[in-house]
Tab-separated table of C-alpha atoms in Angstrom:
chain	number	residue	atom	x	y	z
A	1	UNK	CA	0.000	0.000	0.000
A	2	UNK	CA	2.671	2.672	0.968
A	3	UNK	CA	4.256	1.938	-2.603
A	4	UNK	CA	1.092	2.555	-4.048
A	5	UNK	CA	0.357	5.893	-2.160
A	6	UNK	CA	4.133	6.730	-2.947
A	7	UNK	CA	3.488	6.595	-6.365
A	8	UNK	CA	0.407	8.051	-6.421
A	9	UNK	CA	0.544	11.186	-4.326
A	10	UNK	CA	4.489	10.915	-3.774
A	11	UNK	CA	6.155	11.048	-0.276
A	12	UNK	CA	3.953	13.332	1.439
A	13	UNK	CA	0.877	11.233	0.959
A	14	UNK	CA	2.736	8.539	2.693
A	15	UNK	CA	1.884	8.862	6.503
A	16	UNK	CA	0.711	6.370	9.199
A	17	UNK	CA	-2.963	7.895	9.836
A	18	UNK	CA	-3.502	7.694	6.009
A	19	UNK	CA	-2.347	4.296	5.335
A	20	UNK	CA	-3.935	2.960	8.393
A	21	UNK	CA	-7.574	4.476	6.746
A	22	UNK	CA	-6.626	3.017	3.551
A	23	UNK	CA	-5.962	-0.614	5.042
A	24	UNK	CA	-9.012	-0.488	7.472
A	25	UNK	CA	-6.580	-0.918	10.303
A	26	UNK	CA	-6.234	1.569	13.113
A	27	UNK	CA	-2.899	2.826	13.849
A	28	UNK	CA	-2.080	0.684	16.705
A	29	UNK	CA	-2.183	-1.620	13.863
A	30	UNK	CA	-0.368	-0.256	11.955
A	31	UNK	CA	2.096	-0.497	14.522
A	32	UNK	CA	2.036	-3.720	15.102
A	33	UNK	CA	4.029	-4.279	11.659
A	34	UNK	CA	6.426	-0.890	11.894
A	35	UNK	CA	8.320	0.923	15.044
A	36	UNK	CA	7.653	3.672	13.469
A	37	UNK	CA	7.272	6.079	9.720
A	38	UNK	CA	11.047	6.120	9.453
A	39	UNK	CA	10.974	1.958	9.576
A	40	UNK	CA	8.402	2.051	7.159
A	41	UNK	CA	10.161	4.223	4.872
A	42	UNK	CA	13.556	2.290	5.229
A	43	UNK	CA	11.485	-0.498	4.405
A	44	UNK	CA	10.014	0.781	1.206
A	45	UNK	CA	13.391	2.072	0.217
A	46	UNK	CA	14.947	-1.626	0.003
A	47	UNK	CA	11.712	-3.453	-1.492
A	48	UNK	CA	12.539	-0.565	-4.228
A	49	UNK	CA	16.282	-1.341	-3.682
A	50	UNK	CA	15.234	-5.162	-4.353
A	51	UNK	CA	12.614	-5.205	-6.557
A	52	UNK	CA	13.122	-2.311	-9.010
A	53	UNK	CA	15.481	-3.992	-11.413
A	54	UNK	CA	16.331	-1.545	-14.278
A	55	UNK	CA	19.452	-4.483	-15.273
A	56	UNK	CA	19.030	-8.357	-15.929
A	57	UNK	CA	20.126	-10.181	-12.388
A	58	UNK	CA	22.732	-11.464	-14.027
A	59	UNK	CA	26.268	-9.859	-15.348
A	60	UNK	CA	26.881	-9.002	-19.071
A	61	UNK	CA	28.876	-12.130	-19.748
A	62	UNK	CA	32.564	-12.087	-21.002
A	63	UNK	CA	31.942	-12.393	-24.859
A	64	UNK	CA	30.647	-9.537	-27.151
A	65	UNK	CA	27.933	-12.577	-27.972
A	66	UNK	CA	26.922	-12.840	-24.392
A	67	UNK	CA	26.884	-9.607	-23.966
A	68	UNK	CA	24.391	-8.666	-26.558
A	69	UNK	CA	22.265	-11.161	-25.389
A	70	UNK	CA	22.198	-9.682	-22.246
A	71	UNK	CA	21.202	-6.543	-23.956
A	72	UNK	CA	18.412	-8.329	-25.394
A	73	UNK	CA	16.934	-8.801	-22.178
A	74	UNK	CA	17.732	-5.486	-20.703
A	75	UNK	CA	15.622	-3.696	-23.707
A	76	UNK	CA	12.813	-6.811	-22.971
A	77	UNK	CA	12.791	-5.963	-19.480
A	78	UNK	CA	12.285	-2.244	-19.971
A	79	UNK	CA	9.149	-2.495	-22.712
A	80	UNK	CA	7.874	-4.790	-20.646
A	81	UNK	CA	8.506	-3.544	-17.566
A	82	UNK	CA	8.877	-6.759	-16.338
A	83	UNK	CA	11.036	-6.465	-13.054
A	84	UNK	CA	11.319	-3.001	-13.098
A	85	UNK	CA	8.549	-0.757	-12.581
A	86	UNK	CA	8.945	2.813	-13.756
A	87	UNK	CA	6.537	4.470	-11.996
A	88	UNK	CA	8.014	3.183	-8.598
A	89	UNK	CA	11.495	4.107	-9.726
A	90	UNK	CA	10.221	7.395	-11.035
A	91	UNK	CA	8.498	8.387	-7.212
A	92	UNK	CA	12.052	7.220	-5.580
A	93	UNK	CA	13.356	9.765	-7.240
A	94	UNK	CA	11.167	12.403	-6.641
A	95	UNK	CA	11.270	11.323	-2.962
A	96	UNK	CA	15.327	11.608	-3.408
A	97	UNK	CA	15.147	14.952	-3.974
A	98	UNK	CA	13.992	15.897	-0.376
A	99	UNK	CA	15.483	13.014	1.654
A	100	UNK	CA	19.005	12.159	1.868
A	101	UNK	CA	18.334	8.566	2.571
A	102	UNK	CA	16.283	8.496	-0.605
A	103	UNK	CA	19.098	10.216	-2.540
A	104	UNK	CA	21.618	7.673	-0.720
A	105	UNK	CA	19.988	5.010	-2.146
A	106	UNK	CA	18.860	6.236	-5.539
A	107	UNK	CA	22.991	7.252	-5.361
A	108	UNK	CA	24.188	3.803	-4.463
A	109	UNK	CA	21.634	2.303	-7.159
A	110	UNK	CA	22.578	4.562	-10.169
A	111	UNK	CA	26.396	3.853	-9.371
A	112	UNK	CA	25.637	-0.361	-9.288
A	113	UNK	CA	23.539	-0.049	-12.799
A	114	UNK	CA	26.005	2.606	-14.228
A	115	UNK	CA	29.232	0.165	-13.534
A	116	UNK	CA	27.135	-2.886	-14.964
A	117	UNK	CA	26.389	-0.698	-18.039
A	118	UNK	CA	30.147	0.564	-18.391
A	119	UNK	CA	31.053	-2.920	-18.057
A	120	UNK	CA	28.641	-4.231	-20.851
A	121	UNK	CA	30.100	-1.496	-23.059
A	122	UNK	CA	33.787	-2.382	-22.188
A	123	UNK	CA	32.991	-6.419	-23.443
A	124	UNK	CA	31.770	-4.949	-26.335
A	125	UNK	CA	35.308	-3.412	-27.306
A	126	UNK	CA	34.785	0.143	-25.716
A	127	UNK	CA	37.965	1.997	-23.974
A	128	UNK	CA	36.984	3.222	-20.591
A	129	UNK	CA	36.325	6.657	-21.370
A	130	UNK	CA	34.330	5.792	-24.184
A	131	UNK	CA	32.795	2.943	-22.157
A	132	UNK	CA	31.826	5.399	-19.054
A	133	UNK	CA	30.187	7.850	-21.809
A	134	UNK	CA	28.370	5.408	-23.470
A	135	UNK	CA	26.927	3.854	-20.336
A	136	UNK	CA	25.728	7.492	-19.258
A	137	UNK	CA	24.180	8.180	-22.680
A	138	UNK	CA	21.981	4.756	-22.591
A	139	UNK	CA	21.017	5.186	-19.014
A	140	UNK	CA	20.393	8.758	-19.017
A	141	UNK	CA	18.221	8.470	-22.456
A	142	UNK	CA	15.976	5.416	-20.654
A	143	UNK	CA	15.516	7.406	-17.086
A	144	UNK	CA	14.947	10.668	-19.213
A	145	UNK	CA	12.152	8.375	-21.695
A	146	UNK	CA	10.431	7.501	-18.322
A	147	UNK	CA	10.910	10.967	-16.322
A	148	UNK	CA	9.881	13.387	-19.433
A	149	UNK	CA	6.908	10.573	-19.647
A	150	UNK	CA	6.853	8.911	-23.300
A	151	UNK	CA	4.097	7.627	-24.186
A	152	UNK	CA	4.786	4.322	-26.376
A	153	UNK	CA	3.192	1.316	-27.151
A	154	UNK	CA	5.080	-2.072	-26.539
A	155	UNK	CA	4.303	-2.561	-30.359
A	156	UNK	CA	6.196	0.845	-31.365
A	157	UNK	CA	8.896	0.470	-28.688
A	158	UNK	CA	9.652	-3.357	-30.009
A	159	UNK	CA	10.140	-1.513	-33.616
A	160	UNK	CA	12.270	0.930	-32.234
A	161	UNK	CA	14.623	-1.437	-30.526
A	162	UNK	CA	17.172	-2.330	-33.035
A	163	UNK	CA	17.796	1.192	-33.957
A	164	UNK	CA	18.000	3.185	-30.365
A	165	UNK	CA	20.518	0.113	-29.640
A	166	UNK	CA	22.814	0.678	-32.520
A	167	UNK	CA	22.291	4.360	-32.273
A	168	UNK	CA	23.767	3.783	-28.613
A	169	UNK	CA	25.370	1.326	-28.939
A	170	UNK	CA	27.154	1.460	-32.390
A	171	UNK	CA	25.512	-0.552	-34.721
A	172	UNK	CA	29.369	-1.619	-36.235
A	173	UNK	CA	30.241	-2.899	-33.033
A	174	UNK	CA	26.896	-4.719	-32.375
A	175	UNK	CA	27.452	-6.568	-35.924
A	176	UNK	CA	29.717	-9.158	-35.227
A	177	UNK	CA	28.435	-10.547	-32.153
A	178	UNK	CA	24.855	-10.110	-33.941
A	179	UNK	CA	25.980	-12.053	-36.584
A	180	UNK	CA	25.031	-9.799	-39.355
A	181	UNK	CA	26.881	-8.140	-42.165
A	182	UNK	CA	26.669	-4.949	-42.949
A	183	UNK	CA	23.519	-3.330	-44.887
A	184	UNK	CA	24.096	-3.391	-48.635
A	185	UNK	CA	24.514	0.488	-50.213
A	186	UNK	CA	21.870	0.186	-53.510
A	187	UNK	CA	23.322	1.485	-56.364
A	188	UNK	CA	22.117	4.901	-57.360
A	189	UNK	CA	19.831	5.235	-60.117
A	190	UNK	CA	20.969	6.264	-63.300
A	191	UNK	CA	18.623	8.070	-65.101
A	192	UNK	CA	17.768	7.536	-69.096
């Protein structure tokens, strides 16, 4: 329920009278299951800590290959929001920027997906500058889609896929471990 309310009104909506109306529980209650607001806050902070996955569970692999597979089902996990809710992620944020244990965390959770992301791009061939930037670029463009709120279907985002990843990722260096060659030029037409 508080993640709910959280999302829904944002951080002020999220008090202990208010939730206890909500659940049909009186605040004694709603005691019973926190100490106190602050324990219910830490608490929502790790189930979004624990259950807002932006990355696959697993590491990018050691192979270009395995790497791009694992990009696969990052960009499958995003359109279909399947382990990472946006909404939630988007309200943490918010929250962050009036509590510095909300800002902690967000902090600590950018840094983990950021290094996962440079490391991805560093398989894939990258140096580390370039590997950093590139990492930024792709994170920063998917928080921005979800912050500036895109509207999208899952149909138009699937279509879109292949292109925003070789935009960010460079389509020469997703190629090889793609298996593809490159696009054939056509010939220009010579008029009669």
């Amino acid at each position: 329920m508080a993640k709910r309310v959280l999302v829904e009104e944002g951080i002020a909506g999220v008090k202990v009278d208010r939730l206890a109306t909500r659940l049909g529980v009186t605040r004694g209650g709603f005691y019973h299951n926190f100490a106190n607001r602050d324990e219910l806050l830490e608490r929502l902070l790790a189930a979004w800590e624990a259950d807002c996955r932006f990355l696959p569970p697993e590491q990018p692999g050691n192979s270009p290959a395995e790497a791009v597979e694992w990009l696969e089902r990052l960009v499958d996990r995003l359109i279909e929001e399947d382990g990472y809710d946006p909404h939630f992620d988007m309200a943490v944020r918010e929250w962050a920027r009036s509590d510095q244990r909300a800002a902690w965390a967000v902090e600590r959770r950018d840094r983990n997906r950021m290094a996962r992301l440079q490391r991805f791009f560093s398989i894939l061939g990258y140096g580390q500058d370039e590997a950093v930037m590139r990492a930024r670029v792709f994170y920063f463009h998917q928080i921005g889609f979800y912050a500036i709120g895109v509207k999208a279907s899952i149909a138009d985002r699937r279509r879109d896929a292949k292109l925003y990843n070789d935009v960010l990722c460079g389509e020469q260096v997703l190629r090889s471990p793609r298996g593809t060659s490159p696009p054939r030029k056509g010939k220009a037409h010579q008029g009669s």
